[in-house]
């Protein structure tokens, strides 16, 4: 795909959704961090249901740490991998309290040093909480980028590297939100809804559907 076509795709997505954001509910960088940690292999809807009960009770490193692993599990039991996530969140809260004055660090290395936080989670937090032009590549973005030929790659790291190269700076802060939404609602995994797609004429997918 050439850069002129990429720019037109991004322009259309921006025109349709000028101020995209995550579908996870949060008020502070810490709430966002916990929500993103919970969202691994889980839907945003399921995470929002859990945090709607958790955050009124505990929404700071101190208050969640005070719940302990077992106490936290009672709030997140409906989310996949909740045992491991509870362990990681409690350890993360302890590190934030002891090493970062209970604040979420605006620093990639410090974020990725937290238990349960990998590159994708760090990218989401840096982008959504702090406005960094990072691009978190999840399964939706990986699929959309390869299917459309917008930024092909064999793995998420390759797609991220390609996106960082080909996406103009004016679009970088918002591009991962647009691509996630595109993959979640239009360019879905089993059968893409090409007929209702905003960028169908620009997409280079060969097996387009009429839906």
XYZ file of C-alpha atoms in Angstrom:
211
model
C 0.000 0.000 0.000
C 1.331 3.448 -0.872
C 1.511 6.354 1.539
C -1.053 8.434 -0.334
C -3.636 5.712 0.197
C -2.657 5.348 3.852
C -3.125 9.081 4.409
C -6.569 8.969 2.810
C -7.566 6.036 5.054
C -6.426 7.882 8.172
C -8.113 11.095 7.064
C -11.438 9.301 6.639
C -11.135 7.583 10.004
C -10.282 10.905 11.652
C -13.177 12.718 9.964
C -15.590 10.037 11.191
C -14.174 9.992 14.726
C -12.081 13.102 15.491
C -11.434 12.325 19.156
C -11.248 8.560 19.632
C -10.437 7.039 22.992
C -10.393 3.703 24.751
C -13.651 1.941 25.565
C -12.284 1.082 28.998
C -13.788 3.238 31.735
C -11.261 5.150 33.839
C -10.697 8.496 35.561
C -6.988 8.429 36.425
C -3.805 6.940 34.932
C -3.845 4.347 37.711
C -7.416 3.282 36.945
C -6.448 3.005 33.276
C -3.381 0.896 34.108
C -5.436 -1.562 36.162
C -8.168 -1.744 33.513
C -5.642 -2.457 30.757
C -3.973 -5.141 32.885
C -7.372 -6.748 33.399
C -8.240 -6.537 29.700
C -5.655 -9.064 28.514
C -7.613 -11.899 26.867
C -10.851 -10.318 28.114
C -13.389 -7.925 26.625
C -13.564 -4.258 27.563
C -17.219 -4.828 28.500
C -16.301 -7.474 31.071
C -13.532 -5.279 32.490
C -15.863 -2.279 32.784
C -18.413 -4.389 34.685
C -15.748 -5.463 37.162
C -14.162 -2.048 37.653
C -17.604 -0.464 38.116
C -17.780 -2.455 41.359
C -14.088 -2.268 42.252
C -13.254 1.407 41.759
C -15.899 2.870 44.113
C -14.306 0.715 46.833
C -10.643 0.841 45.807
C -9.069 2.934 43.049
C -5.598 3.831 44.344
C -2.478 1.703 44.809
C -2.934 1.857 48.604
C -6.607 0.888 48.630
C -6.244 -1.972 46.146
C -3.120 -3.215 47.919
C -5.106 -3.195 51.181
C -7.642 -5.585 49.626
C -4.948 -8.209 49.203
C -4.964 -10.871 46.502
C -8.027 -12.690 47.818
C -9.967 -9.497 48.384
C -9.218 -8.283 44.864
C -10.262 -11.617 43.366
C -13.816 -11.151 44.634
C -14.164 -8.145 42.308
C -12.459 -9.565 39.210
C -13.548 -13.212 39.374
C -15.663 -12.819 36.217
C -12.580 -11.907 34.152
C -10.373 -14.510 32.485
C -7.047 -15.329 34.162
C -8.212 -13.492 37.281
C -5.925 -15.436 39.636
C -2.731 -14.369 37.862
C -4.058 -10.868 37.289
C -4.859 -10.401 40.965
C -1.331 -11.473 41.935
C 0.239 -9.106 39.405
C -1.972 -6.151 40.329
C -1.184 -6.441 44.044
C 2.560 -6.661 43.283
C 2.252 -3.684 40.929
C 0.485 -1.631 43.598
C 3.279 -2.396 46.055
C 5.934 -1.257 43.559
C 4.007 1.925 42.748
C 3.756 2.740 46.453
C 7.375 1.930 47.276
C 9.160 3.178 44.165
C 6.930 5.742 42.419
C 5.157 7.698 45.177
C 1.928 5.860 44.262
C 1.970 7.422 40.789
C 1.925 5.656 37.428
C 5.332 6.415 35.887
C 5.388 8.168 32.514
C 8.295 6.011 31.489
C 8.303 2.907 29.301
C 11.039 1.014 31.146
C 9.425 1.674 34.533
C 6.023 0.581 33.246
C 7.346 -2.606 31.657
C 9.108 -3.440 34.938
C 5.714 -3.752 36.635
C 4.408 -7.341 37.032
C 1.891 -8.166 34.313
C 2.748 -5.119 32.202
C 4.225 -5.799 28.778
C 4.943 -3.577 25.807
C 1.323 -3.425 24.631
C -0.014 -2.367 28.050
C 2.757 0.202 28.412
C 1.926 1.589 24.971
C -1.759 1.958 25.863
C -0.979 3.767 29.121
C 1.617 6.069 27.550
C -0.732 6.885 24.689
C -4.080 7.193 26.433
C -3.043 8.578 29.811
C -0.083 10.703 28.729
C -0.660 11.457 25.039
C 2.450 9.747 23.692
C 2.412 8.821 19.955
C 2.759 5.124 20.786
C 0.855 2.405 18.938
C -0.335 -0.609 20.904
C -0.854 -3.517 18.505
C -3.463 -6.009 19.691
C -5.184 -8.808 17.750
C -7.638 -6.358 16.142
C -4.918 -4.033 14.867
C -2.759 -6.951 13.738
C -5.680 -8.322 11.707
C -6.737 -4.985 10.204
C -3.196 -3.990 9.228
C -2.469 -7.313 7.533
C -5.875 -7.749 5.909
C -5.988 -4.247 4.420
C -2.227 -4.295 3.666
C -1.959 -0.986 5.564
C 1.035 -2.313 7.514
C 1.824 -5.983 7.022
C 3.887 -7.971 9.502
C 4.351 -11.527 10.738
C 3.912 -10.566 14.394
C 2.676 -7.664 16.506
C 6.161 -6.174 16.887
C 6.686 -6.069 13.118
C 3.294 -4.407 12.628
C 4.070 -1.860 15.343
C 7.439 -1.042 13.736
C 5.796 -0.633 10.323
C 3.036 1.593 11.693
C 5.541 3.835 13.449
C 7.323 4.259 10.100
C 4.354 4.816 7.780
C 1.819 6.717 9.911
C 2.283 10.504 9.586
C 2.957 12.257 12.892
C -0.380 14.115 12.850
C -2.236 10.776 13.114
C 0.079 8.867 15.475
C -1.584 9.695 18.798
C -5.004 8.450 17.654
C -4.251 5.760 15.089
C -4.347 2.781 17.428
C -7.839 3.751 18.647
C -9.136 4.042 15.080
C -7.661 0.696 14.063
C -8.946 -1.095 17.174
C -12.474 0.192 16.565
C -12.209 -0.754 12.895
C -11.246 -4.302 13.866
C -13.780 -4.572 16.680
C -16.852 -3.434 14.757
C -16.217 -3.550 10.991
C -13.149 -5.554 9.989
C -14.146 -8.405 12.290
C -12.303 -11.705 12.406
C -14.687 -14.245 10.857
C -16.350 -12.193 8.128
C -15.427 -8.540 7.623
C -18.338 -6.158 7.030
C -16.862 -4.721 3.860
C -20.153 -3.356 2.534
C -20.473 -0.992 5.479
C -16.765 -0.117 5.701
C -15.651 3.475 5.450
C -12.435 2.556 3.670
C -13.567 -0.378 1.492
C -12.439 1.246 -1.765
C -8.965 1.887 -0.352
C -8.502 -1.500 1.322
C -6.383 -4.069 -0.543
C -8.105 -7.169 0.891
C -8.871 -9.498 -2.036
C -11.853 -11.433 -0.635
C -14.226 -8.578 0.165
C -17.760 -9.357 1.326
C -20.984 -7.552 0.407
C -22.129 -7.175 4.034
